[in-house]
Each structure stands twice: as structure tokens, then as C-alpha cells.
Coordinates of C-alpha atoms and ligand atoms in Angstrom, one line a residue:
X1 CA 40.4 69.0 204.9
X2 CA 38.0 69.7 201.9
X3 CA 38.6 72.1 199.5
X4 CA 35.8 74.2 198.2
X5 CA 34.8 73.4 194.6
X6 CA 36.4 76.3 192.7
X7 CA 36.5 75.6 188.9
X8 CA 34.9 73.7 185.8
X9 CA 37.4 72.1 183.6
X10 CA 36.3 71.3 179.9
X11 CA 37.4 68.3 177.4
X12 CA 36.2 69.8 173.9
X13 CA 35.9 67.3 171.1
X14 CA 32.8 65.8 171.9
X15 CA 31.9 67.4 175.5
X16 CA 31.3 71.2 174.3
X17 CA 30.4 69.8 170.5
X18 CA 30.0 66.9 168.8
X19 CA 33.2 67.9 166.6
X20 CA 33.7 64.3 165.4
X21 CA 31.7 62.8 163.2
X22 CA 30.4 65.9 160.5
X23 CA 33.4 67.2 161.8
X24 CA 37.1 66.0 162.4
X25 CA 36.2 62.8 160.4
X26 CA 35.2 64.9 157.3
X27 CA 38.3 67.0 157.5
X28 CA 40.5 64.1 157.3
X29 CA 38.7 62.8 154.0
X30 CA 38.4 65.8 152.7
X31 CA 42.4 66.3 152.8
X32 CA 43.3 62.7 151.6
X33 CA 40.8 63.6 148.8
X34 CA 42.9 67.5 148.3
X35 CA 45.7 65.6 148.3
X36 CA 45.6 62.5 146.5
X37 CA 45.3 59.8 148.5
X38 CA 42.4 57.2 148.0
X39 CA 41.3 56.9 151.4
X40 CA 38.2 57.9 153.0
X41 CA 37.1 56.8 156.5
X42 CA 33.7 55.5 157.0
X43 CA 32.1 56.5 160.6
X44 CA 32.7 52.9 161.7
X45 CA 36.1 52.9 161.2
X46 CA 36.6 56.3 162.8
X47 CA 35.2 55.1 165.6
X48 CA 38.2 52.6 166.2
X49 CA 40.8 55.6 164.5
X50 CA 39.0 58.0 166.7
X51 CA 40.6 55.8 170.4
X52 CA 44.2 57.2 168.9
X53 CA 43.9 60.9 170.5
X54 CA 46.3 63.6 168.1
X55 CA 44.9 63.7 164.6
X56 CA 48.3 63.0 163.4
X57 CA 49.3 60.1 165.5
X58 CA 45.5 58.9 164.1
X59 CA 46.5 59.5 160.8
X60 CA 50.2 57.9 160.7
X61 CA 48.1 54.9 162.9
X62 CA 46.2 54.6 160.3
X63 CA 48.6 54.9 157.3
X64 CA 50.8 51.7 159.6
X65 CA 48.2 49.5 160.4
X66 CA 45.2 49.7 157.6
X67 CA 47.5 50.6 154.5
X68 CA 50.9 49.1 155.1
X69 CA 52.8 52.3 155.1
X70 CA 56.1 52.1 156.8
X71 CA 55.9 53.8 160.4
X72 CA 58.8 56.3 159.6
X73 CA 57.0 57.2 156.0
X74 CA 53.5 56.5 157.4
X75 CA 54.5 59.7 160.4
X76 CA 56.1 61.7 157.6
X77 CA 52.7 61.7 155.6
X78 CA 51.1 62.8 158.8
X79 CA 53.3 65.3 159.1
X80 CA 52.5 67.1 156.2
X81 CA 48.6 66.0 156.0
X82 CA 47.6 66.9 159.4
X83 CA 48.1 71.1 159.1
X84 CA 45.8 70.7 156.0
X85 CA 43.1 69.1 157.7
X86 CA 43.5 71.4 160.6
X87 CA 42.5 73.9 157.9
X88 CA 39.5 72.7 156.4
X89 CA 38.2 71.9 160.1
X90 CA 38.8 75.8 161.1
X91 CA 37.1 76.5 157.6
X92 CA 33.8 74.5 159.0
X93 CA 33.7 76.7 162.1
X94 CA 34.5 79.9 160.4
X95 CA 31.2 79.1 158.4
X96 CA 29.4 77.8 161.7
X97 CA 28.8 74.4 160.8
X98 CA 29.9 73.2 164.5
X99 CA 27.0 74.1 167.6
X100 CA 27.6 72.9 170.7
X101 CA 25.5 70.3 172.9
X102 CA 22.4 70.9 173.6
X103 CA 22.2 72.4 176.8
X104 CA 26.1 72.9 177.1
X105 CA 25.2 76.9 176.5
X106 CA 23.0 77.3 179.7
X107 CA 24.9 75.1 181.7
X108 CA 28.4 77.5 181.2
X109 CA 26.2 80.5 182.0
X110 CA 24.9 78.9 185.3
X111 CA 28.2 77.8 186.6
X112 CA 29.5 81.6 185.9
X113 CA 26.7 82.9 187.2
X114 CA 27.1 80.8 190.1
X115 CA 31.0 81.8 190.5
X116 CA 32.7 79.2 189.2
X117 CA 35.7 79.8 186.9
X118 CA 35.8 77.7 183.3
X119 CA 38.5 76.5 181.5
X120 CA 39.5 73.9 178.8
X121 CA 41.8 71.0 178.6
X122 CA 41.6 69.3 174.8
X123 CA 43.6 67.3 173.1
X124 CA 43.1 68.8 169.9
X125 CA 45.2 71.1 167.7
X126 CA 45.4 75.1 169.0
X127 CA 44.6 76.2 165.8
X128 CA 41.1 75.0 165.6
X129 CA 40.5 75.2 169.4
X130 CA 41.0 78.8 169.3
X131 CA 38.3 80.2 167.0
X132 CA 36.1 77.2 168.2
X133 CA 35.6 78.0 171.3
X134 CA 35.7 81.4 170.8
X135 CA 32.6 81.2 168.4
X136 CA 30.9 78.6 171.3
X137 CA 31.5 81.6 173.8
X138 CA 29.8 84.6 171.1
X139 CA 27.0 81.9 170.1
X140 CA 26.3 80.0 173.5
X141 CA 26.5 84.3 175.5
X142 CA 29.3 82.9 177.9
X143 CA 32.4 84.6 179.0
X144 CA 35.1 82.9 177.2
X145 CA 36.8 80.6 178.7
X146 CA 39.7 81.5 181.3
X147 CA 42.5 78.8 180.2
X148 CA 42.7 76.9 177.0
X149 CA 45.1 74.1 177.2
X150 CA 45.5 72.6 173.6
X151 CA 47.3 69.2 172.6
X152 CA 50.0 71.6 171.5
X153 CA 50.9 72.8 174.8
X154 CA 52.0 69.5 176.4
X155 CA 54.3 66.2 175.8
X156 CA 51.7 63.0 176.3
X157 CA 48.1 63.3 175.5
X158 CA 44.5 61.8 177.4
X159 CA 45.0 59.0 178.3
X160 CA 47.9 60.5 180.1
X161 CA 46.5 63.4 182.5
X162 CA 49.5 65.9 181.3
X163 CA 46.6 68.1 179.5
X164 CA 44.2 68.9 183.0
X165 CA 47.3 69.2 185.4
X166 CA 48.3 72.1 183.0
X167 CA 45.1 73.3 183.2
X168 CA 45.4 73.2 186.7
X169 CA 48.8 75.1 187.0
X170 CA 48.0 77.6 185.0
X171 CA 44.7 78.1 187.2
X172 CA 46.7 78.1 190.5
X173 CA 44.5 74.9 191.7
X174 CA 44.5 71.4 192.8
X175 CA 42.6 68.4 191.3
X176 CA 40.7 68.8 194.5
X177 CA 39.0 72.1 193.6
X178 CA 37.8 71.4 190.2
X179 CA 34.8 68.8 188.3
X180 CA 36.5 68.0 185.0
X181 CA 34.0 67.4 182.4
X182 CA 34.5 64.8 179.3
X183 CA 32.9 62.6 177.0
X184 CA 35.2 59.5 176.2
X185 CA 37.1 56.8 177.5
X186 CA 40.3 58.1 177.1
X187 CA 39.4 61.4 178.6
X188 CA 37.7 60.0 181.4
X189 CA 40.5 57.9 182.0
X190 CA 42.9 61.1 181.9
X191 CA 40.6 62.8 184.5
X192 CA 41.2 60.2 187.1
X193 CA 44.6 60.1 186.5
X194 CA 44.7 63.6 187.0
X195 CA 43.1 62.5 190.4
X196 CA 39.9 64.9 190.4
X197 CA 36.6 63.9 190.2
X198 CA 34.8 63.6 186.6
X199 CA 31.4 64.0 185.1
X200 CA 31.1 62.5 182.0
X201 CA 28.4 63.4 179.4
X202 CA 28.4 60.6 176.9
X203 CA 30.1 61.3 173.5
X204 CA 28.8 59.9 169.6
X205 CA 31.6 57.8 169.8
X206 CA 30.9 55.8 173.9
X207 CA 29.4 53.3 176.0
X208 CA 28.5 54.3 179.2
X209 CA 30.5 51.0 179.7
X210 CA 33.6 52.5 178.5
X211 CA 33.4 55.5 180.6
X212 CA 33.4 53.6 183.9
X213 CA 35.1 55.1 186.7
X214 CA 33.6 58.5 186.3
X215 CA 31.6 60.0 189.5
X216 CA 28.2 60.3 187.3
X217 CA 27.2 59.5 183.9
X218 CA 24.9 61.2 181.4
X219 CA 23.9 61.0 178.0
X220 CA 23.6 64.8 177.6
X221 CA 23.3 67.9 179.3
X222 CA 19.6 68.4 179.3
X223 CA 17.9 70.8 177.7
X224 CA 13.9 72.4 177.6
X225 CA 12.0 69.4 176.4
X226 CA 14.9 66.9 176.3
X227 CA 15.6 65.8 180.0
X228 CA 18.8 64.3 180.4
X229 CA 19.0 60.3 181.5
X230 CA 21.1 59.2 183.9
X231 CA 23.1 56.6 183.0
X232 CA 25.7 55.6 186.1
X233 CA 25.1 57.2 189.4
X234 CA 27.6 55.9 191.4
X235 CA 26.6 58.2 194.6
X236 CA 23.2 58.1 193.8
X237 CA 23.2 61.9 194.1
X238 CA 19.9 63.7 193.1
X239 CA 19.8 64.0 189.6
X240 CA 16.8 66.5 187.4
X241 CA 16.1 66.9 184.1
X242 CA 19.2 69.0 183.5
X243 CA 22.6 69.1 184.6
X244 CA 23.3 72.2 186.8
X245 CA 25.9 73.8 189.3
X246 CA 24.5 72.6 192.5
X247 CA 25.0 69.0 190.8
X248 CA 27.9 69.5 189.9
X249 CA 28.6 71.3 193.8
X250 CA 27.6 67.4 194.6
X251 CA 29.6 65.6 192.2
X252 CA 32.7 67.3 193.9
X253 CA 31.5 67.0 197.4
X254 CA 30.5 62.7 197.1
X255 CA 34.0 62.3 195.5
X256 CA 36.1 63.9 198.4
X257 CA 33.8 62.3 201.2
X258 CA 34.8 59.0 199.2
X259 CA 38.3 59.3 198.8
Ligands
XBP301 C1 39.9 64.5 170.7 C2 41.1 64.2 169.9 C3 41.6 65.1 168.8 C4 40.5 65.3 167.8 C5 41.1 65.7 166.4 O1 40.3 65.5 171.6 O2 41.7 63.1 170.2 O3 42.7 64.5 168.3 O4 39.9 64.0 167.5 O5 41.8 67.0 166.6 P1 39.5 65.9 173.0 P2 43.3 67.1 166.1 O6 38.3 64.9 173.1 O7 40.6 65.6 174.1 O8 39.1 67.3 172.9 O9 43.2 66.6 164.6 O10 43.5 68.6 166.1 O11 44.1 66.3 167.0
MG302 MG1 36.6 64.4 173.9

């Protein structure tokens, strides 16, 4: 029996902003800097640091494998370096510094205005998540968001699909009622373990390659002037030049006539 599509649910690093770059991967320098440490992670590196989800398992990762550090000693560095860069990220968005994807504004409206409910399922810290995506909801004229699951709230991060099937509880539905929406490999990857269907809108950090497996692929969510491009269509649904409720009404309805 089909369910009726009932609710969007939202990665946030990359998929609402592109946090990771100017954003996350500053923070961290900036705190090795603060505090001593003569590391400083070029954006190609990150980019391989970036497939560890939880800054501070990317941190003490990085600590074991690039600089030699014990694992025990390497975790306890983490420990104490991770709450600082929390706080020079919430610093970047208390001064505005992070905007969210083009289009990602109008497309929140339009699937409120068209009824559906909105929530988020990150793997990043609640601190930060907080006051981001309150400050996407005041700039981007949204309602905010109805659940906000944070990498704080559950045991095993994306990969693992603990983060959505909160979500999911705390919204009362199934992974047949919702279109989870991420950016990355490891959050697509969480999706379909989660066992709901997944539009991914490609991240600074992908492939379209590594986000395989989810039920349609874009590089963006298309805005006035910039159409999006399709970049897997594995239904060959109808696509435009923006990404849009009754899309995303077929995204939901291909993947249970496929199961
Ligand atoms: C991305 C992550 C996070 C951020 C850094 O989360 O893996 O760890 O990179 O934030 P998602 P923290 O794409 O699931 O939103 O330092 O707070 O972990
Ligand atoms: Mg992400």
C-alpha cells in the first residue's frame, strides 16, 4: 500500500550550505593555530579528512594517521580541540558569513507552502546547528524547521542511518513518507540505509559517481538564471530548471513503485 509523501528531511553540511570549505575547514585551522599546534589543512586534504563524519573523530583521525599521535592521546587532543572549533564556527554564523545554496531558500518555502513538513538530520555538533539553521530560516523567510536531529543526539553517525530514523521517530513517520535530501557519499549512503528514497544535490566535496544509489542527482537546486543540471536520473522523471515539490512528489512516488 503507498504511503502519501508527508515530509522533507534535510542533511545540513553541504545540502542547506556549503559549510565546509570557508567554513568547518577554517574553524579547524583556526583552532590548531589558537592553540598551538602547527597544522593547517589544505582544501585537498580536507577533502579526504572531510569522508570521517564527527569533527572530532576527523580530528583524532587525523592526529593517528597524518601526525603519529597515539590513538588514545590523538582522541584526548580531540577532545579538548573540537568544543573550540565548534566556537569559532558559531562565531562565522553569528557574523553571517555562511548563506545557504542557491535556490535552497525558495525551494523550503515551496514545499511548506505546498504542505509538507521539514526537518533536519546532520551529523554535525548541536551547538552550531542551532543558530545555523535558525539564521537560514530568518534569511531564507522559511518556517524553521520542525525537528533538528544533531550528531549529538545519537550513538553511530552517516554512514550508519541512526541520524534520519530519529528524525523519523520524533516525526511520528516511516522512511516511506519522507524524500531525504543530502549532498555526500556518506549521507547518501545513510539515506538508503534508512530505507527511504534520497535526492541528492551534489556537495563541494562529490562525484556524482560517489553518490550512486540515490533516486535523482543534481548539481544544485536551481535558481533564476542558473538552471539546475541533471546529473543521474535513474527514473528518468521530468526534470526543469529548478528543483520543486511536485519533483520531489515524483521522486517519492518512482521509488515505491520500484521497490
Ligand atoms: C558533516 C559532518 C560534520 C561536519 C563538521 O555533517 O561530517 O562532522 O563536517 O561538523 P552532515 P562537526 O553532512 O551530516 O551535516 O565538527 O560539528 O562534526
Ligand atoms: Mg552533508
Amino acid at each position: 500500500m503507498t504511503k502519501p509523501l508527508e515530509a522533507v528531511v534535510f542533511d545540513v553540511d553541504g545540502t542547506l550550505a556549503e559549510t565546509e570549505r570557508h567554513g568547518h575547514r577554517v574553524a579547524f585551522n583556526k583552532a590548531f593555530a589558537q592553540e598551538g599546534y602547527p597544522y593547517s589543512w589544505s582544501d585537498e586534504l580536507y577533502r579526504e579528512l572531510v569522508k570521517t563524519t564527527g569533527g572530532d573523530r576527523r580530528i583524532a583521525r587525523y592526529l593517528n594517521e597524518y601526525e603519529n599521535y597515539g590513538l588514545e592521546e590523538a582522541r584526548e587532543i580531540a577532545k579538548k580541540l573540537h568544543p573550540i572549533k565548534t566556537q569559532l564556527f558559531v562565531d562565522t554564523i553569528l557574523a553571517g558569513e555562511i548563506p545557504g545554496r542557491a535556490g535552497v531558500y525558495r525551494f523550503i518555502r515551496e514545499l511548506q507552502q505546498a504542505g509538507f513538513r521539514t526537518a533536519v538530520a546532520t551529523t554535525g555538533t548541536n551547538n552550531w546547528v542551532h543558530p545555523l539553521v535558525k539564521h537560514l530560516s530568518d534569511e531564507g523567510g522559511f518556517a524553521p524547521f520542525e525537528e533538528v536531529v544533531t550528531g549529538n543526539d545519537v550513538e553511530n553517525l552517516k554512514p550508519a542511518p541512526d541520524l534520519f530514523q530519529e528524525a523519523l521517530r520524533r516525526l511520528g513517520l516511516e522512511p516511506d513518507q519522507v524524500v531525504m535530501v543530502e549532498d555526500s557519499k556518506n549521507g547518501v549512503r545513510s539515506a538508503m540505509a534508512t530505507g527511504g528514497p534520497c535526492l541528492a544535490v551534489q556537495g563541494e566535496y562529490a562525484t556524482p559517481e560517489s553518490l550512486e544509489g540515490a533516486d535523482l542527482i543534481v548539481d544544485s537546486y536551481g535558481d533564476t538564471g542558473a538552471p539546475l543540471k541533471v546529473l543521474s536520473n535513474p527514473y528518468n522523471l521530468k526534470t526543469g530548471a529548478m528543483l520543486t515539490p511536485d519533483l520531489v512528489r515524483d521522486i517519492h512516488r518512482r521509488w515505491q513503485d520500484n521497490r
